[in-house]
XYZ file of C-alpha atoms in Angstrom:
761
model
C 133.115 107.320 60.473
C 133.676 105.110 57.653
C 135.611 106.477 54.564
C 133.611 105.037 51.828
C 130.838 107.213 52.018
C 128.925 110.371 52.772
C 126.402 110.137 55.588
C 123.112 108.187 55.119
C 120.340 106.928 56.506
C 118.527 105.482 59.331
C 116.214 102.714 59.810
C 114.114 102.874 62.990
C 111.434 101.041 64.645
C 108.649 103.441 66.345
C 109.407 106.881 67.076
C 106.343 108.166 66.493
C 106.545 111.118 68.926
C 110.183 112.317 69.688
C 108.642 115.179 72.409
C 107.777 111.910 74.901
C 108.511 108.350 75.563
C 106.385 105.923 73.651
C 103.628 104.318 75.837
C 103.193 100.951 74.303
C 105.857 99.824 71.954
C 106.177 96.393 71.073
C 102.673 95.254 72.043
C 100.054 95.431 69.466
C 102.567 94.804 66.359
C 105.645 94.787 68.325
C 106.705 98.002 66.540
C 105.417 100.665 68.513
C 101.449 101.111 67.837
C 99.049 101.034 70.242
C 95.804 99.438 69.188
C 93.693 102.309 68.595
C 96.622 103.906 66.394
C 96.532 100.347 64.419
C 92.957 100.556 63.799
C 93.060 104.206 62.498
C 95.294 103.250 60.162
C 93.861 100.312 59.063
C 90.848 102.305 58.286
C 92.452 104.858 56.382
C 94.406 102.730 54.061
C 91.153 101.103 53.334
C 89.889 104.638 52.706
C 92.752 105.263 50.296
C 92.500 101.937 48.394
C 88.921 102.839 47.954
C 89.566 106.180 46.631
C 92.285 104.645 44.063
C 89.753 102.101 42.824
C 87.032 104.669 42.223
C 89.278 106.825 40.207
C 91.369 104.330 38.221
C 89.091 105.234 34.961
C 90.065 108.813 35.204
C 93.705 108.346 34.286
C 95.505 106.894 31.722
C 99.314 106.191 31.698
C 100.672 105.223 29.058
C 100.313 103.274 25.681
C 98.962 100.002 27.339
C 95.655 101.010 27.843
C 95.854 100.164 31.467
C 93.950 101.326 34.034
C 96.705 104.032 35.906
C 97.074 104.609 39.793
C 94.444 107.044 41.280
C 96.225 110.497 42.070
C 95.449 111.172 45.578
C 97.293 113.354 48.268
C 95.734 112.544 51.864
C 96.009 113.845 54.776
C 96.444 111.797 58.216
C 95.110 113.320 61.295
C 98.589 113.753 62.833
C 100.054 114.764 59.265
C 102.431 111.362 59.463
C 101.222 110.282 56.072
C 101.622 111.272 52.497
C 100.524 110.057 49.330
C 102.448 111.651 46.564
C 100.933 110.717 43.204
C 102.396 110.904 39.734
C 106.036 111.666 40.178
C 108.952 111.841 37.686
C 110.813 108.737 37.639
C 114.369 109.966 38.501
C 116.952 109.905 35.628
C 114.200 109.605 32.867
C 112.577 112.971 31.175
C 108.921 111.838 31.045
C 108.458 108.617 32.408
C 106.283 108.755 35.894
C 105.938 106.862 39.175
C 102.328 106.138 39.847
C 102.216 106.634 43.589
C 104.910 106.947 46.513
C 103.621 106.659 49.869
C 105.609 108.241 52.538
C 104.992 108.062 56.271
C 106.303 106.680 59.784
C 105.792 103.300 58.458
C 108.413 103.994 55.356
C 108.396 104.553 52.087
C 106.189 102.670 49.326
C 106.743 102.779 45.610
C 103.250 101.638 44.731
C 101.852 100.389 41.598
C 97.786 99.303 41.645
C 96.345 97.154 38.471
C 93.166 96.348 37.703
C 94.305 93.148 36.457
C 91.297 90.305 37.551
C 93.047 87.545 35.921
C 96.369 88.138 37.438
C 97.885 84.825 39.215
C 101.553 83.540 40.732
C 102.820 80.174 39.292
C 106.372 78.976 40.189
C 107.433 82.341 41.136
C 106.235 84.159 38.098
C 103.536 86.588 37.807
C 101.222 86.006 34.929
C 98.423 87.863 33.327
C 96.020 85.405 32.057
C 98.421 83.455 30.110
C 100.947 85.789 29.533
C 104.056 86.505 31.235
C 103.716 90.037 33.217
C 107.294 90.121 34.412
C 108.136 92.975 32.305
C 106.107 94.996 35.102
C 108.121 94.061 37.832
C 110.985 94.891 36.308
C 109.729 98.295 35.491
C 108.569 98.864 39.421
C 111.982 97.415 40.505
C 113.606 100.086 38.521
C 111.521 102.587 40.239
C 112.291 101.418 43.593
C 115.682 101.621 42.953
C 115.701 105.230 41.684
C 113.845 106.393 44.500
C 116.288 104.794 46.894
C 119.100 106.442 45.061
C 117.263 109.807 45.624
C 116.666 109.187 49.274
C 120.222 108.432 50.226
C 120.800 112.380 51.033
C 118.133 112.255 53.163
C 119.481 109.607 55.442
C 117.085 106.645 54.796
C 118.751 103.006 53.854
C 117.646 101.129 50.619
C 116.342 98.757 52.834
C 113.216 101.007 53.897
C 111.984 101.970 50.177
C 109.346 98.881 49.376
C 107.971 98.198 46.169
C 104.502 96.938 46.018
C 102.361 95.848 43.350
C 98.551 95.934 44.438
C 95.671 94.245 42.408
C 92.527 96.502 42.758
C 89.766 94.884 44.385
C 91.504 91.393 45.481
C 91.537 90.120 48.653
C 93.697 87.104 50.431
C 97.099 87.802 47.811
C 100.327 87.960 49.469
C 103.618 86.919 47.160
C 107.387 87.954 47.345
C 108.459 88.357 43.882
C 111.880 89.117 44.334
C 111.750 92.507 46.268
C 108.222 93.284 45.003
C 105.267 92.491 47.568
C 102.197 91.701 45.492
C 98.992 92.430 47.383
C 95.383 92.173 47.066
C 93.813 95.782 47.695
C 92.413 94.613 50.699
C 95.233 93.299 52.215
C 97.362 96.225 51.766
C 96.064 98.108 54.988
C 96.887 95.074 57.346
C 100.095 94.484 55.525
C 101.127 98.361 55.816
C 99.785 98.452 59.609
C 101.880 95.571 60.543
C 105.178 97.343 59.636
C 104.481 99.722 62.404
C 106.091 102.770 63.113
C 109.706 102.912 61.523
C 110.415 106.760 60.867
C 110.213 109.767 63.119
C 108.008 113.046 61.991
C 111.485 114.720 61.085
C 113.029 111.750 58.800
C 109.420 111.809 57.234
C 109.321 115.295 56.107
C 113.083 115.304 55.380
C 112.243 112.193 53.113
C 109.341 114.182 51.420
C 111.683 117.333 50.763
C 113.881 115.131 48.980
C 111.219 113.214 46.927
C 109.936 116.417 45.992
C 113.328 117.480 44.673
C 114.418 114.212 43.374
C 110.877 113.236 41.898
C 108.953 116.115 41.331
C 105.053 116.198 40.470
C 104.870 115.415 36.347
C 103.803 118.592 34.569
C 100.545 118.138 33.460
C 97.009 119.485 34.623
C 96.195 118.707 38.214
C 93.200 116.214 38.563
C 90.108 117.629 39.908
C 90.323 117.334 43.642
C 89.040 114.212 45.484
C 86.857 113.862 48.263
C 87.931 111.513 50.603
C 86.029 110.144 53.656
C 86.807 112.305 57.125
C 89.186 110.223 59.197
C 88.322 109.941 63.107
C 90.634 112.323 65.114
C 91.124 111.206 68.555
C 91.744 113.467 71.484
C 95.854 113.987 71.866
C 97.515 115.946 74.446
C 99.064 119.069 73.118
C 102.591 118.524 71.836
C 105.608 119.443 74.160
C 108.136 121.851 72.917
C 110.917 120.596 70.778
C 114.297 120.129 72.194
C 116.449 123.131 72.562
C 113.322 125.451 72.004
C 113.047 124.838 68.504
C 110.154 125.211 66.094
C 108.617 121.818 64.852
C 109.524 121.058 61.575
C 106.256 120.388 58.576
C 103.694 119.675 60.944
C 105.476 117.655 63.740
C 105.043 118.999 67.393
C 103.031 122.108 67.288
C 101.864 121.205 63.926
C 100.716 117.757 64.604
C 96.904 116.723 64.750
C 96.036 119.238 61.584
C 95.204 117.748 57.938
C 97.986 117.905 55.704
C 97.601 120.446 52.025
C 95.309 118.852 49.724
C 98.102 119.336 47.201
C 101.888 119.228 47.362
C 103.487 122.481 47.153
C 107.465 123.023 47.058
C 108.570 125.490 49.626
C 109.597 128.850 48.870
C 113.139 129.279 49.277
C 113.391 131.298 52.195
C 111.125 128.955 54.287
C 113.538 126.047 52.914
C 116.612 127.879 54.408
C 114.892 128.843 57.655
C 114.231 124.862 58.174
C 117.857 124.184 57.378
C 118.630 126.739 60.522
C 115.796 125.393 62.579
C 116.805 121.525 62.433
C 120.217 120.649 61.791
C 121.087 117.111 60.341
C 123.203 116.530 63.510
C 120.363 117.807 65.658
C 118.245 115.205 63.442
C 120.169 112.037 63.964
C 120.688 113.272 67.460
C 117.110 113.207 68.068
C 116.772 109.626 66.252
C 119.607 108.360 68.861
C 117.632 109.827 71.908
C 114.385 108.594 70.409
C 115.899 104.940 69.868
C 117.220 104.951 73.247
C 113.685 105.536 74.611
C 112.563 101.972 72.965
C 112.644 98.495 74.442
C 116.340 96.954 74.150
C 115.232 94.894 71.340
C 114.378 97.881 69.085
C 117.451 99.436 70.080
C 119.265 96.575 68.676
C 118.308 97.026 65.158
C 118.936 100.914 64.996
C 121.273 101.788 62.261
C 123.043 105.511 62.382
C 122.843 107.152 58.961
C 126.603 107.426 58.847
C 126.610 103.365 58.607
C 123.725 103.155 55.990
C 125.807 102.854 52.829
C 127.784 99.914 54.136
C 124.363 97.716 54.214
C 124.334 98.086 50.160
C 127.971 98.315 49.484
C 129.259 96.218 46.534
C 132.313 94.219 47.277
C 134.575 92.175 44.758
C 135.016 89.582 46.820
C 135.197 88.590 50.830
C 134.820 91.629 53.054
C 135.388 92.639 56.530
C 133.696 95.006 58.992
C 135.563 95.392 62.252
C 135.829 97.993 65.239
C 135.974 98.548 68.812
C 132.997 97.499 71.044
C 129.629 99.447 70.622
C 130.412 100.621 67.089
C 127.392 99.185 65.465
C 129.011 96.143 63.611
C 126.146 93.455 64.336
C 123.597 95.981 63.551
C 125.396 97.011 60.021
C 125.677 93.163 59.534
C 121.712 92.628 60.159
C 120.773 95.302 58.135
C 123.220 93.855 55.064
C 121.219 90.501 55.567
C 117.957 92.343 55.100
C 119.289 94.054 52.006
C 120.591 91.009 50.484
C 117.389 89.127 51.278
C 115.273 92.009 49.882
C 117.188 91.128 46.711
C 116.169 87.763 46.546
C 119.506 86.107 47.852
C 119.891 82.988 49.905
C 121.449 84.399 53.036
C 123.315 82.253 56.167
C 123.721 84.252 59.116
C 125.932 82.498 61.510
C 128.192 82.750 64.770
C 129.647 80.488 67.145
C 126.985 80.745 70.146
C 124.050 78.928 69.488
C 121.698 81.092 71.566
C 122.211 83.803 69.284
C 120.483 82.563 66.271
C 116.881 82.743 67.597
C 117.847 86.395 68.949
C 119.107 87.209 65.269
C 116.008 86.121 63.853
C 113.567 87.788 66.281
C 115.359 91.014 65.858
C 115.117 90.434 61.829
C 111.430 89.818 62.247
C 111.187 93.166 63.621
C 112.819 94.534 60.799
C 111.835 92.908 57.764
C 108.877 90.422 58.460
C 108.338 89.974 54.804
C 111.999 88.752 54.367
C 113.037 86.829 57.659
C 112.311 83.587 56.252
C 114.889 84.127 53.505
C 117.475 84.226 55.972
C 118.921 81.461 58.146
C 119.887 82.092 61.632
C 122.045 79.156 62.861
C 125.502 78.967 64.643
C 128.374 77.181 62.569
C 128.165 73.772 64.018
C 124.800 73.595 63.022
C 125.739 74.473 59.946
C 128.435 71.873 59.941
C 125.931 69.019 61.081
C 123.585 69.741 57.926
C 126.567 69.507 55.834
C 127.492 66.219 57.121
C 124.383 64.792 57.251
C 124.165 65.317 53.246
C 127.527 63.801 52.918
C 126.561 60.453 54.856
C 128.833 60.527 57.510
C 127.158 57.878 60.215
C 129.732 58.570 63.355
C 128.160 60.724 65.803
C 129.277 64.126 66.912
C 129.761 63.825 70.754
C 131.606 66.280 72.585
C 131.144 64.732 76.064
C 132.786 61.201 75.092
C 135.766 63.235 73.196
C 136.076 64.784 76.404
C 136.597 61.240 78.221
C 138.882 60.196 75.343
C 141.119 63.379 76.058
C 141.215 62.751 79.942
C 142.235 59.212 79.401
C 144.925 60.250 76.985
C 146.351 62.796 79.730
C 146.352 59.976 82.205
C 148.253 57.868 79.877
C 150.611 60.345 78.292
C 150.560 63.662 79.409
C 150.680 63.680 83.210
C 154.094 61.775 82.840
C 155.320 64.383 80.301
C 157.233 67.911 80.553
C 153.750 69.364 79.896
C 153.015 68.354 83.957
C 155.660 70.620 85.014
C 154.992 74.005 83.076
C 152.338 75.251 86.028
C 149.271 75.254 83.806
C 146.058 73.899 84.196
C 145.147 70.922 82.980
C 142.368 72.814 80.751
C 145.207 74.699 79.225
C 146.453 71.309 77.594
C 142.727 70.352 76.326
C 142.319 73.665 74.872
C 145.930 73.213 73.036
C 144.538 70.030 71.178
C 140.962 70.965 70.823
C 141.696 74.785 69.792
C 145.108 75.193 68.561
C 145.712 71.938 66.653
C 142.020 70.718 65.594
C 140.451 73.852 64.954
C 143.405 74.438 62.365
C 143.097 71.093 61.144
C 146.690 70.287 61.567
C 147.733 66.814 60.161
C 151.030 66.514 61.044
C 153.868 67.142 63.589
C 156.153 69.532 61.744
C 153.134 71.647 61.132
C 152.606 72.315 64.731
C 156.319 72.627 65.169
C 156.478 75.471 62.727
C 152.954 77.287 63.954
C 152.775 80.699 65.300
C 150.215 79.841 68.193
C 147.930 83.154 67.551
C 146.183 84.241 70.941
C 148.786 81.700 72.884
C 151.519 83.712 74.590
C 152.819 80.876 77.027
C 155.805 80.147 75.014
C 156.483 76.382 74.417
C 159.921 74.985 73.674
C 160.285 71.975 70.877
C 160.160 69.302 73.944
C 156.793 70.919 74.839
C 155.602 70.617 71.542
C 156.463 67.354 70.969
C 154.611 66.321 74.188
C 151.760 67.899 73.101
C 152.030 66.309 69.782
C 152.239 62.979 71.554
C 149.100 63.251 73.771
C 147.208 64.825 70.772
C 147.753 61.608 68.560
C 147.110 59.405 71.767
C 143.737 61.347 71.932
C 142.965 60.443 68.609
C 143.546 56.900 68.756
C 141.284 56.624 71.636
C 138.614 58.887 69.970
C 138.976 56.655 66.936
C 138.664 53.636 68.424
C 135.075 55.047 70.173
C 133.980 56.359 66.682
C 132.727 59.707 67.580
C 133.571 63.044 66.395
C 134.602 66.112 68.138
C 133.891 69.503 67.092
C 137.022 70.008 65.079
C 136.292 66.973 63.163
C 132.625 68.038 62.490
C 134.011 71.453 60.942
C 136.999 69.723 59.105
C 134.689 66.882 57.376
C 131.970 69.610 56.754
C 134.341 71.971 54.967
C 136.102 69.054 53.004
C 132.495 67.810 52.090
C 131.319 71.475 50.887
C 134.741 72.048 49.055
C 134.325 68.701 47.059
C 130.642 69.611 46.113
C 132.153 72.867 44.482
C 135.096 71.446 42.788
C 132.392 69.100 41.479
C 130.563 71.857 40.006
C 127.734 71.718 42.412
C 125.562 74.859 43.027
C 126.846 77.003 46.031
C 124.600 76.366 48.708
C 123.956 80.175 49.548
C 124.521 83.446 47.758
C 125.820 85.144 50.876
C 127.467 84.287 54.130
C 127.409 86.478 57.106
C 129.566 85.613 60.181
C 129.311 87.741 63.543
C 131.841 87.462 65.974
C 134.519 86.049 63.529
C 137.017 86.431 65.855
C 135.874 83.429 67.966
C 135.774 81.048 65.335
C 138.360 78.936 64.545
C 140.307 78.670 61.266
C 138.654 75.567 59.979
C 135.147 76.881 60.772
C 135.899 80.237 58.878
C 137.130 78.045 55.816
C 133.926 76.325 56.178
C 132.053 78.864 55.646
C 134.089 80.525 53.003
C 133.597 77.344 51.026
C 129.748 77.792 51.254
C 130.221 80.957 48.800
C 133.772 80.940 47.509
C 135.131 84.551 46.370
C 131.958 85.440 44.909
C 131.249 89.154 44.734
C 129.589 90.023 48.293
C 129.579 86.800 49.343
C 131.338 86.284 52.658
C 131.465 89.162 55.121
C 133.201 88.711 58.068
C 132.232 91.092 61.261
C 134.070 91.020 64.346
C 136.735 92.523 66.636
C 139.758 90.789 68.170
C 139.876 92.989 71.250
C 136.459 91.007 72.105
C 137.941 87.766 71.679
C 136.651 85.821 74.927
C 137.992 82.161 74.056
C 141.682 80.633 73.900
C 143.297 80.461 70.734
C 143.021 82.260 67.471
C 143.818 82.173 63.751
C 144.707 84.889 60.891
C 142.771 85.181 57.833
C 145.928 84.551 55.886
C 145.946 81.080 57.510
C 142.349 80.308 56.536
C 143.194 81.337 52.837
C 141.126 84.649 52.985
C 142.041 88.144 51.683
C 139.905 91.203 52.463
C 142.610 93.768 50.983
C 140.688 96.866 49.874
C 137.533 95.427 51.391
C 137.813 96.063 55.029
C 136.145 98.719 56.681
C 136.805 100.015 60.584
C 134.154 101.485 62.307
C 135.436 104.034 64.840
C 132.352 105.609 66.351
C 130.733 104.133 69.953
C 127.094 104.724 69.558
C 126.122 101.895 72.180
C 127.920 103.098 75.466
C 128.028 106.296 76.982
C 131.246 107.755 77.697
C 131.429 106.801 81.220
C 131.061 103.023 80.765
C 133.529 103.248 77.817
C 135.935 104.864 80.026
C 135.628 102.246 82.587
C 135.566 99.496 80.189
C 138.957 100.877 78.449
C 140.770 100.779 82.090
C 140.118 97.102 82.134
C 141.973 96.510 78.682
C 143.783 99.585 77.801
C 147.343 98.137 78.520
C 146.620 94.793 76.775
C 147.459 94.373 73.209
C 145.627 92.112 70.782
C 145.255 90.534 67.521
C 142.796 91.399 65.292
C 143.167 88.258 62.578
C 145.653 90.068 60.791
C 149.136 88.782 62.860
C 149.460 92.312 63.769
C 149.632 93.400 67.701
C 146.891 96.354 68.026
C 147.317 98.450 70.910
C 144.710 98.107 73.448
C 143.417 101.783 74.251
C 141.863 102.644 71.025
C 140.913 105.919 69.382
C 137.047 105.881 69.507
C 134.761 108.573 69.161
C 131.910 108.348 71.917
C 128.309 109.680 70.457
C 126.351 109.390 73.774
C 127.840 111.326 76.871
C 127.374 110.907 80.469
C 126.366 107.474 81.668
C 126.341 106.060 85.039
C 128.973 103.698 86.648
C 128.227 102.872 90.429
C 130.953 100.593 92.517
C 129.303 99.459 95.371
C 131.175 98.375 98.280
C 129.145 95.416 100.302
C 130.364 93.922 103.617
C 129.259 90.106 102.515
C 127.599 88.300 99.776
C 123.963 88.869 101.435
C 124.407 92.442 101.172
C 125.206 92.663 97.740
C 122.237 90.437 96.826
C 120.224 93.098 98.972
C 122.176 96.077 97.104
C 121.649 94.441 93.603
C 118.224 93.771 94.221
C 117.386 97.328 95.494
C 119.088 98.537 92.646
C 117.158 96.963 90.001
C 113.946 97.936 91.889
C 114.901 101.621 91.752
C 115.609 101.568 88.228
C 112.321 100.268 87.342
C 109.969 102.378 89.986
C 112.019 105.746 90.279
C 113.199 105.911 86.857
C 110.302 103.748 84.727
C 113.322 101.451 83.501
C 111.620 98.103 82.014
C 113.197 95.407 83.620
C 113.226 93.746 80.259
C 115.874 96.405 79.595
C 118.308 95.174 82.200
C 120.837 92.337 82.624
C 122.938 90.696 85.382
C 125.996 89.059 84.403
C 128.181 86.967 86.091
C 131.822 84.983 84.716
C 130.669 81.033 85.323
C 127.265 79.261 84.706
C 127.028 78.339 88.482
C 127.033 82.051 89.557
C 124.587 82.878 86.926
C 122.437 80.255 88.083
C 122.608 81.505 91.924
C 121.991 85.056 90.771
C 118.752 84.214 88.747
C 117.472 82.445 91.937
C 118.254 85.309 94.210
C 116.155 87.477 91.560
C 113.344 85.184 91.628
C 113.179 84.928 95.262
C 113.142 88.748 95.666
C 109.970 88.991 93.395
C 111.760 90.178 90.369
C 111.067 88.800 87.072
C 113.899 87.096 85.618
C 114.994 85.031 82.895
C 118.283 82.959 81.762
C 120.158 84.309 78.637
C 119.922 80.682 77.818
C 116.269 80.834 77.115
C 116.327 84.625 75.818
C 115.096 84.475 72.158
C 114.981 88.245 71.434
C 111.062 88.625 71.631
C 110.841 91.198 74.090
C 110.913 89.428 77.135
C 109.999 91.537 79.993
C 112.197 89.938 82.752
C 115.731 90.622 84.101
C 118.380 88.691 81.707
C 120.621 86.541 83.831
C 123.530 84.823 82.189
C 127.432 84.818 81.829
C 129.776 86.966 79.975
C 130.268 84.474 77.642
C 126.068 84.134 76.641
C 125.658 87.942 76.566
C 128.313 88.523 73.587
C 126.509 90.452 70.859
C 123.822 91.683 72.951
C 122.940 95.171 74.516
C 121.202 96.139 77.689
C 119.884 99.519 78.837
C 121.161 98.558 82.519
C 123.897 96.251 83.523
C 124.946 94.796 87.126
C 128.028 92.734 87.654
C 128.230 91.440 91.099
C 131.668 90.716 92.256
C 133.117 92.798 89.866
C 136.414 92.914 91.708
C 136.833 89.362 92.255
C 137.152 88.698 88.416
C 139.884 87.953 87.253
C 140.612 85.586 90.044
C 144.089 86.137 91.524
C 147.023 83.887 90.623
C 147.032 80.486 92.072
C 149.878 79.220 93.624
C 150.839 76.554 91.252
C 149.996 79.078 88.219
C 153.385 79.742 86.179
C 153.928 83.475 85.489
C 153.328 82.888 81.806
C 150.482 81.035 82.362
C 148.846 83.666 84.577
C 149.492 86.524 82.233
C 147.819 84.589 79.514
C 144.666 83.860 81.478
C 144.597 87.507 82.914
C 144.479 88.746 79.483
C 141.668 86.308 78.434
C 139.713 87.251 81.325
C 140.306 90.902 81.327
C 138.743 90.599 77.771
C 135.947 88.649 78.996
C 135.202 91.246 81.699
C 135.529 93.998 79.121
C 132.974 92.167 76.694
C 130.500 92.271 79.981
C 130.903 95.875 80.848
C 130.495 97.070 77.294
C 127.207 95.441 77.218
C 125.813 98.242 79.329
C 124.282 101.502 77.294
C 123.505 104.067 79.972
C 124.159 102.881 83.466
C 126.371 100.007 84.969
C 126.380 98.524 88.710
C 129.353 96.542 90.161
C 129.286 94.990 93.326
C 132.800 95.090 95.311
C 133.063 92.647 98.313
C 136.003 91.444 100.053
C 137.597 88.465 98.693
C 136.506 85.337 101.275
C 139.801 83.904 100.540
C 141.611 87.126 101.689
C 140.516 85.775 105.253
C 142.432 82.673 105.407
C 145.094 82.349 107.874
C 148.346 82.444 106.091
């Protein structure tokens, strides 16, 4: 657990009933409500706003002479929604908050205004010709105060939404800073679109904290209101909560009853009894279990309460979040982006792999549909291309042409040098030029001669380094003759352009940049992203883990000119993988040390607290490829038919693109719905995902199958040197480790004889 704060919140999507699996998650509003449930909520919200509007004239709230929010307490048919009227504003003695709406859709601080002349111009709220921004400031301050109260309840700040509702108006929706401006008749649709985000237990805990931190204002109660009856659909009897405990505040056996007509604090004895009946740890476990029952896209946005403070932490400069696989780094990063966007900041969320951008965007659309358009999701090379378009660079970025130039350079220089006698594959020298030299932006031979080759363990003598530099210079000459740019040029030129703009006093292009899987980027790429925000407080957040580096080469943050001293957090709890899968994965890399961007070698077997016990790891011994195809397809089919597992929560992963394409054809031929990870965009696709170990980076799956598990890493080649083999083995073991740790609940590993073993000696 991070040492920077006490346990806090849990954002959740769709956990309306912890006692049984949800039936239609991700369909009607992609957040876990079936069609009938959505219609009931829309009808109910319309009734609530109708009552609020009718009663506005009965309540005065301050010297401004405006109509106040109607004070109501509404009971839903399943006791999942509560309207808390006229609550004390925390930190003040007499000021009040008009209405707090609490329920499975979240927490909403609502102010209703009877302003017929309200308009929005150029992002400013006007009442007639007068600037009404002071009302926005007040509502924002109220919302922040409610956030602070709810930290102890385990709710992250991003789940508290400020709404200014214009009574009697429709077709109005504006985002003014962190405040949503809505017409009354638009409110029901907006709330329903958010779906079910909080479990019944968390709703009740939030309500208790609000009763303590935002108690009812001490004044006479208003006359009771008569609300239209909400239709109550037939519901099956609630099942017994786990471990035989009684339901808490209407959940379980109490579901289906209307809520009380007015909020009443519980007697001390009842509160103490509640604490005994359902502890915080048990609540968190219930939330974790409920998250595990969701489609995998919902799981990938689930934040554990102990990590919630990280999403809103204040940093004085560049910061870093690191930790072992499964510790929730990417989830924290996504919630951090949501938090910053909700405050009006321009956010870039980036990584190396191009296909992850659409996935991240789809996940954010589930979490925060109102803020997703404020965040740019693109890989670092797309960022660089945009920068070069601004600079007027005309040379094309062409990796294929650059590759041709390299092989010509090798034929002219490399194959006749000392490099050809080291027993290393030709791709090794291409990586040395592209990854070690160009991704660091080296410009002369002396820099390379002194360079600590982070991530490369094969030693190179001075004669070898001189030969590499000669190869590099010939490649550069050929590339410049063709007037093309490679990836290193693209990033370097973009970095220099952004730095020049900043030095000239230009406005930074982003307020915040969040870099996921930073360990897979090069030094120049990270310098480019750093230049986009500089050292401004909270501007740059680097997220990643050196043990999951799946590409050759590396760098240190010191090389990049970035310091995160005092602003680095290490996550040590694995929430994703069940224990048996964690142990299986650790056995792969446990003996391999690694560098985590600081130049210090760390041991492979790390101390990780595993939250989820159990898990299945099944190694299936098969006689040949045909038998493996039959066994794997039978395994996926059994998961689907006997365990009611979703095909969309499964993945088949292979080490190469060719093998992944083969397995995609196998699944389709056996009438198992399947889709390539290259086409997956995180939108709840109901098909088995098939792709490479590399393409699966940053993704989670409930069930993973790894065919030919025992054949990767491949055995040593006859021409391969000892040093080259050891370096390749460590890299490929990390790639296998990443693939294994994509599995949450089950891992199937195919084991078949190596066809090369049958070759005659």
